CSV table of C-alpha atoms in Angstrom, one decimal:
chain,number,residue,atom,x,y,z
A,14,UNK,CA,73.1,16.2,7.2
A,15,UNK,CA,76.1,15.8,5.1
A,16,UNK,CA,79.3,17.9,5.0
A,17,UNK,CA,77.7,19.7,2.0
A,18,UNK,CA,74.6,20.6,4.0
A,19,UNK,CA,71.1,19.1,4.4
A,20,UNK,CA,69.8,16.5,2.0
A,21,UNK,CA,67.6,18.1,-0.6
A,22,UNK,CA,64.3,16.2,-0.9
A,23,UNK,CA,60.8,16.1,-2.4
A,24,UNK,CA,58.3,14.2,-0.4
A,25,UNK,CA,55.7,12.2,-2.3
A,26,UNK,CA,52.9,11.2,0.0
A,27,UNK,CA,49.3,10.2,0.8
A,28,UNK,CA,48.7,11.5,4.4
A,29,UNK,CA,47.6,9.4,6.3
A,30,UNK,CA,48.5,9.3,10.0
A,31,UNK,CA,52.0,7.8,9.8
A,32,UNK,CA,52.7,9.9,6.6
A,33,UNK,CA,51.8,13.0,8.7
A,34,UNK,CA,54.3,12.1,11.4
A,35,UNK,CA,57.0,11.5,8.8
A,36,UNK,CA,56.3,14.9,7.2
A,37,UNK,CA,56.4,16.7,10.6
A,38,UNK,CA,59.8,15.1,11.3
A,39,UNK,CA,61.1,16.1,7.9
A,40,UNK,CA,60.0,19.7,8.4
A,41,UNK,CA,61.5,19.8,11.9
A,42,UNK,CA,64.9,18.5,11.2
A,43,UNK,CA,67.8,20.6,9.8
A,44,UNK,CA,69.2,17.4,8.2
A,45,UNK,CA,66.5,17.6,5.4
A,46,UNK,CA,65.8,20.5,3.1
A,47,UNK,CA,62.2,19.9,1.9
A,48,UNK,CA,61.8,21.6,-1.5
A,49,UNK,CA,58.3,20.4,-2.4
A,50,UNK,CA,55.6,18.0,-1.3
A,51,UNK,CA,53.5,16.1,-3.8
A,52,UNK,CA,50.2,14.3,-2.9
A,53,UNK,CA,49.0,11.0,-4.4
A,54,UNK,CA,45.9,9.1,-3.8
A,55,UNK,CA,46.4,6.1,-1.5
A,56,UNK,CA,45.4,6.1,2.2
A,57,UNK,CA,42.5,8.4,1.3
A,58,UNK,CA,41.4,10.2,-1.9
A,59,UNK,CA,43.5,12.8,-3.7
A,60,UNK,CA,41.5,15.8,-2.5
A,61,UNK,CA,42.0,14.8,1.1
A,62,UNK,CA,45.6,13.9,0.9
A,63,UNK,CA,46.3,17.2,-0.9
A,64,UNK,CA,44.4,19.2,1.8
A,65,UNK,CA,46.3,17.3,4.5
A,66,UNK,CA,49.6,18.3,3.0
A,67,UNK,CA,48.5,21.9,2.9
A,68,UNK,CA,47.4,21.7,6.5
A,69,UNK,CA,50.7,20.1,7.7
A,70,UNK,CA,52.7,22.8,6.0
A,71,UNK,CA,50.5,25.5,7.6
A,72,UNK,CA,50.8,23.9,11.0
A,73,UNK,CA,54.6,24.1,10.7
A,74,UNK,CA,54.5,27.7,9.2
A,75,UNK,CA,56.1,26.6,5.9
A,76,UNK,CA,54.2,28.6,3.3
A,77,UNK,CA,57.6,28.7,1.4
A,78,UNK,CA,57.3,25.0,0.4
A,79,UNK,CA,55.1,24.4,-2.7
A,80,UNK,CA,52.8,21.5,-2.8
A,81,UNK,CA,50.6,20.0,-5.6
A,82,UNK,CA,48.0,17.3,-6.2
A,83,UNK,CA,49.0,14.3,-8.2
A,84,UNK,CA,47.4,11.1,-9.4
A,85,UNK,CA,43.9,10.4,-8.3
A,86,UNK,CA,44.2,6.7,-8.9
A,87,UNK,CA,46.5,3.9,-10.0
A,88,UNK,CA,47.9,3.5,-13.5
A,89,UNK,CA,45.3,0.8,-14.1
A,90,UNK,CA,42.3,-0.7,-12.2
A,91,UNK,CA,40.7,0.6,-9.0
A,92,UNK,CA,42.4,2.3,-6.2
A,93,UNK,CA,42.5,1.2,-2.5
A,94,UNK,CA,41.9,3.2,0.6
A,95,UNK,CA,42.6,2.8,4.3
A,96,UNK,CA,39.7,4.8,5.8
A,97,UNK,CA,39.2,2.2,8.5
A,98,UNK,CA,42.7,2.9,9.8
A,99,UNK,CA,43.2,6.7,9.1
A,100,UNK,CA,39.6,7.9,9.4
A,101,UNK,CA,37.5,9.8,6.8
A,102,UNK,CA,39.8,12.8,7.1
A,103,UNK,CA,43.0,10.7,6.9
A,104,UNK,CA,44.2,12.0,10.2
A,105,UNK,CA,42.0,10.2,12.7
A,106,UNK,CA,40.1,13.4,13.5
A,107,UNK,CA,43.2,15.4,14.6
A,108,UNK,CA,42.6,18.9,13.4
A,109,UNK,CA,45.0,20.9,11.2
A,110,UNK,CA,44.8,24.6,10.3
A,111,UNK,CA,43.6,25.5,6.9
A,112,UNK,CA,46.3,25.8,4.2
A,113,UNK,CA,48.0,29.2,4.1
A,114,UNK,CA,48.4,28.9,0.3
A,115,UNK,CA,46.5,26.9,-2.3
A,116,UNK,CA,48.1,23.9,-4.0
A,117,UNK,CA,50.4,24.8,-7.0
A,118,UNK,CA,48.4,25.2,-10.2
A,119,UNK,CA,50.7,22.6,-11.8
A,120,UNK,CA,50.3,18.9,-11.3
A,121,UNK,CA,52.6,17.1,-8.9
A,122,UNK,CA,54.4,15.7,-11.9
A,123,UNK,CA,55.0,19.1,-13.4
A,124,UNK,CA,56.2,20.5,-10.0
A,125,UNK,CA,58.7,17.6,-9.6
A,126,UNK,CA,59.8,18.1,-13.2
A,127,UNK,CA,60.5,21.8,-12.6
A,128,UNK,CA,62.5,21.2,-9.4
A,129,UNK,CA,64.5,18.4,-10.9
A,130,UNK,CA,65.4,20.4,-14.0
A,131,UNK,CA,66.5,23.3,-11.9
A,132,UNK,CA,68.7,21.3,-9.5
A,133,UNK,CA,72.0,19.7,-10.3
A,134,UNK,CA,71.5,16.2,-11.6
A,135,UNK,CA,71.5,13.7,-8.7
A,136,UNK,CA,71.1,16.4,-6.0
A,137,UNK,CA,67.4,15.8,-5.2
A,138,UNK,CA,66.2,12.7,-3.4
A,139,UNK,CA,62.5,11.5,-3.5
A,140,UNK,CA,61.1,10.3,-0.2
A,141,UNK,CA,58.1,8.2,-1.3
A,142,UNK,CA,55.6,7.4,1.4
A,143,UNK,CA,52.6,6.2,-0.7
A,144,UNK,CA,51.8,4.4,-3.9
A,145,UNK,CA,54.4,5.1,-6.6
A,146,UNK,CA,51.9,6.4,-9.2
A,147,UNK,CA,53.2,10.0,-9.3
A,148,UNK,CA,56.8,8.7,-10.0
A,149,UNK,CA,55.6,6.4,-12.7
A,150,UNK,CA,53.8,9.2,-14.4
A,151,UNK,CA,56.9,11.4,-14.1
A,152,UNK,CA,59.0,8.6,-15.6
A,153,UNK,CA,56.6,8.4,-18.6
A,154,UNK,CA,56.0,12.1,-19.1
A,155,UNK,CA,59.4,13.6,-18.2
A,156,UNK,CA,62.0,10.9,-18.4
A,157,UNK,CA,64.9,13.4,-18.6
A,158,UNK,CA,63.8,15.0,-15.3
A,159,UNK,CA,63.2,11.5,-13.8
A,160,UNK,CA,66.7,10.4,-14.6
A,161,UNK,CA,68.0,13.4,-12.6
A,162,UNK,CA,66.7,12.0,-9.3
A,163,UNK,CA,69.6,11.0,-7.1
A,164,UNK,CA,67.8,8.3,-5.2
A,165,UNK,CA,64.3,7.2,-4.3
A,166,UNK,CA,63.7,6.0,-0.7
A,167,UNK,CA,60.4,4.3,-0.6
A,168,UNK,CA,58.3,2.7,2.1
A,169,UNK,CA,56.7,-0.4,0.6
A,170,UNK,CA,56.6,-4.1,0.0
A,171,UNK,CA,57.3,-7.1,2.2
A,172,UNK,CA,59.9,-9.8,1.9
A,173,UNK,CA,59.2,-12.4,4.6
A,174,UNK,CA,56.5,-10.7,6.6
A,175,UNK,CA,52.8,-11.3,5.9
A,176,UNK,CA,51.2,-8.5,3.9
A,177,UNK,CA,48.7,-5.9,5.0
A,178,UNK,CA,46.9,-5.8,1.7
A,179,UNK,CA,46.2,-9.5,1.4
A,180,UNK,CA,48.5,-12.3,2.5
A,181,UNK,CA,51.4,-11.5,0.2
A,182,UNK,CA,51.4,-7.7,-0.6
A,183,UNK,CA,51.9,-4.4,1.3
A,184,UNK,CA,49.5,-1.6,0.7
A,185,UNK,CA,51.6,0.8,-1.3
A,186,UNK,CA,52.7,-1.9,-3.7
A,187,UNK,CA,49.2,-3.3,-4.0
A,188,UNK,CA,47.6,0.1,-4.5
A,189,UNK,CA,49.5,0.4,-7.8
A,190,UNK,CA,51.6,-2.6,-8.7
A,191,UNK,CA,52.3,-1.4,-12.3
A,192,UNK,CA,53.8,1.9,-11.0
A,193,UNK,CA,55.8,-0.1,-8.5
A,194,UNK,CA,57.2,-2.3,-11.3
A,195,UNK,CA,58.1,0.8,-13.3
A,196,UNK,CA,59.9,2.5,-10.5
A,197,UNK,CA,61.8,-0.5,-9.2
A,198,UNK,CA,62.9,-1.5,-12.7
A,199,UNK,CA,63.7,2.1,-13.7
A,200,UNK,CA,67.0,4.0,-14.1
A,201,UNK,CA,67.0,5.6,-10.6
A,202,UNK,CA,68.5,3.8,-7.6
A,203,UNK,CA,65.9,2.7,-5.1
A,204,UNK,CA,66.1,2.0,-1.4
A,205,UNK,CA,63.1,0.1,-0.2
A,206,UNK,CA,61.9,-0.1,3.4
A,207,UNK,CA,59.4,-3.0,3.7
A,208,UNK,CA,57.1,-4.2,6.4
A,209,UNK,CA,59.9,-6.5,7.6
A,210,UNK,CA,61.5,-3.3,9.1
A,211,UNK,CA,58.6,-0.9,9.5
A,212,UNK,CA,56.7,-3.2,11.8
A,213,UNK,CA,59.7,-3.2,14.1
A,214,UNK,CA,59.6,0.6,14.8
A,215,UNK,CA,56.8,0.8,17.3
A,216,UNK,CA,55.4,3.3,19.8
A,217,UNK,CA,53.6,2.6,23.0
A,218,UNK,CA,51.4,5.1,24.9
A,219,UNK,CA,54.3,5.6,27.3
A,220,UNK,CA,56.6,6.5,24.3
A,221,UNK,CA,54.0,9.1,23.3
A,222,UNK,CA,54.1,10.7,26.7
A,223,UNK,CA,57.8,11.0,26.3
A,224,UNK,CA,57.4,12.5,22.8
A,225,UNK,CA,54.7,15.0,24.0
A,226,UNK,CA,57.0,16.1,26.8
A,227,UNK,CA,59.4,17.8,24.3
A,228,UNK,CA,56.6,20.4,23.9
A,229,UNK,CA,57.5,21.5,20.4
A,230,UNK,CA,54.7,21.9,17.9
A,231,UNK,CA,55.9,19.0,15.8
A,232,UNK,CA,56.2,16.7,18.8
A,233,UNK,CA,52.8,17.6,20.2
A,234,UNK,CA,51.0,17.2,16.9
A,235,UNK,CA,52.8,13.9,16.1
A,236,UNK,CA,51.9,12.5,19.5
A,237,UNK,CA,48.3,13.4,18.9
A,238,UNK,CA,48.4,11.7,15.5
A,239,UNK,CA,49.9,8.5,16.8
A,240,UNK,CA,47.4,8.4,19.7
A,241,UNK,CA,44.7,8.6,17.0
A,242,UNK,CA,46.4,5.6,15.4
A,243,UNK,CA,45.4,3.6,18.5
A,244,UNK,CA,41.7,4.4,18.0
A,245,UNK,CA,39.8,1.2,17.5
A,246,UNK,CA,43.0,-0.7,18.6
A,247,UNK,CA,43.1,0.0,22.3
A,248,UNK,CA,43.9,-3.7,22.9
A,249,UNK,CA,47.2,-3.3,21.2
A,250,UNK,CA,50.2,-2.3,23.3
A,251,UNK,CA,52.0,-0.5,20.5
A,252,UNK,CA,51.5,0.7,16.9
A,253,UNK,CA,54.0,0.6,14.0
A,254,UNK,CA,55.4,3.7,12.5
A,255,UNK,CA,55.8,2.8,8.9
A,256,UNK,CA,56.5,6.0,6.9
A,257,UNK,CA,58.8,7.7,9.4
A,258,UNK,CA,61.3,4.9,8.6
A,259,UNK,CA,61.9,6.7,5.2
A,260,UNK,CA,63.0,9.9,6.9
A,261,UNK,CA,65.2,8.0,9.3
A,262,UNK,CA,66.8,6.1,6.4
A,263,UNK,CA,67.5,9.5,4.8
A,264,UNK,CA,69.1,11.1,7.8
A,265,UNK,CA,70.5,8.2,9.8
A,266,UNK,CA,71.1,5.2,7.5
A,267,UNK,CA,73.4,3.5,10.0
A,268,UNK,CA,70.3,2.6,12.0
A,269,UNK,CA,69.4,0.1,9.3
A,270,UNK,CA,70.9,-3.0,7.7
A,271,UNK,CA,70.3,-3.3,4.0
A,272,UNK,CA,70.9,-6.0,1.5
A,273,UNK,CA,70.8,-5.9,-2.3
A,274,UNK,CA,68.0,-8.1,-3.6
A,275,UNK,CA,66.8,-8.9,-7.1
A,276,UNK,CA,63.1,-8.2,-7.0
A,277,UNK,CA,60.1,-8.3,-9.4
A,278,UNK,CA,56.6,-7.0,-8.8
A,279,UNK,CA,53.7,-9.4,-9.3
A,280,UNK,CA,51.0,-7.5,-11.2
A,281,UNK,CA,48.8,-10.6,-11.8
A,282,UNK,CA,48.3,-13.4,-9.3
A,283,UNK,CA,49.0,-11.4,-6.2
A,284,UNK,CA,49.2,-7.7,-7.3
A,285,UNK,CA,51.9,-5.9,-5.4
A,286,UNK,CA,53.7,-9.0,-4.2
A,287,UNK,CA,57.5,-8.7,-4.3
A,288,UNK,CA,59.2,-11.8,-5.8
A,289,UNK,CA,62.9,-12.6,-5.5
A,290,UNK,CA,64.1,-13.8,-8.9
A,291,UNK,CA,67.4,-13.9,-10.7
A,292,UNK,CA,66.2,-11.6,-13.4
A,293,UNK,CA,64.7,-9.0,-11.1
A,294,UNK,CA,65.8,-5.4,-10.6
A,295,UNK,CA,68.6,-4.9,-8.1
A,296,UNK,CA,67.2,-3.0,-5.1
A,297,UNK,CA,68.7,-2.0,-1.8
A,298,UNK,CA,66.3,-3.4,0.8
A,299,UNK,CA,66.3,-2.6,4.5
A,300,UNK,CA,65.9,-5.8,6.4
A,301,UNK,CA,67.1,-4.8,9.8
A,302,UNK,CA,66.6,-1.8,12.1
A,303,UNK,CA,68.0,-0.8,15.5
A,304,UNK,CA,64.5,0.0,16.7
A,305,UNK,CA,65.3,1.6,20.1
A,306,UNK,CA,67.8,4.1,18.9
A,307,UNK,CA,65.6,4.7,15.7
A,308,UNK,CA,62.6,5.7,17.9
A,309,UNK,CA,64.9,7.9,20.0
A,310,UNK,CA,66.2,9.6,16.8
A,311,UNK,CA,62.6,10.1,15.5
A,312,UNK,CA,61.5,11.6,18.8
A,313,UNK,CA,64.5,13.9,19.0
A,314,UNK,CA,63.9,15.1,15.4
A,315,UNK,CA,60.3,15.9,16.3
A,316,UNK,CA,61.3,17.5,19.6
A,317,UNK,CA,64.1,19.7,18.2
A,318,UNK,CA,63.6,23.4,18.7
A,319,UNK,CA,64.0,25.1,15.3
């Protein structure tokens, strides 16, 4: 929260287990004012990601926040999914209530357009948790509104870490490399949080016991979702919390160390790979995280009584 009040944000997302935890944190912290949520295909198909957004808003009693379906696939080529990680419902079988209200009749891009035009220029930040397809469409279809975004904070890419969508690329970048190239090279400043950082923010089963002990709806549901993240990976002592890093960067940037890198997005040999090059776009990239305090901050946000 700033002296002027909470940060005004639109969440663009493809829930997804870690997306869901990030959304619960955003809805449960007074430091963020969530004005809309837009769904994109990514972890699972667009019908499921949109339904999950509606369910998360219903679980938190937030029928006041509009949500809408966005792009059903990448700008070009075939999409990717992560059903093996997130389950057929995207949430590892963790139940959500049915949506209280249906999705907005407008597209995600039209919903973002309307909110950006109504808000003072630069006052709305986009928290991007999935492939950047919706933002690329917005840049194409409504460039005036797109230019009014204050900043995009996005989970995506890898600098030195091995990829999780092939050896060189991270899933969100690989799912729509053309969109990633458009957004990273566009007129809106971008803060990127790559696997180099998100793999450092990890939760153990003991951490989940500590989270559940807060007893709030957000903490209980988040703990159940992260436990589902262990399904099929019982041999692992911890699981990474990728997308919640975006919310933490928004509300507590001092937890991170960033560097300004010049990056290009490979759309050919290794789609989604980030390449450091002298003629690349200048991007603020998180390369360090104070992981222990970051996890504490995340748990406290989910455990806050609102």
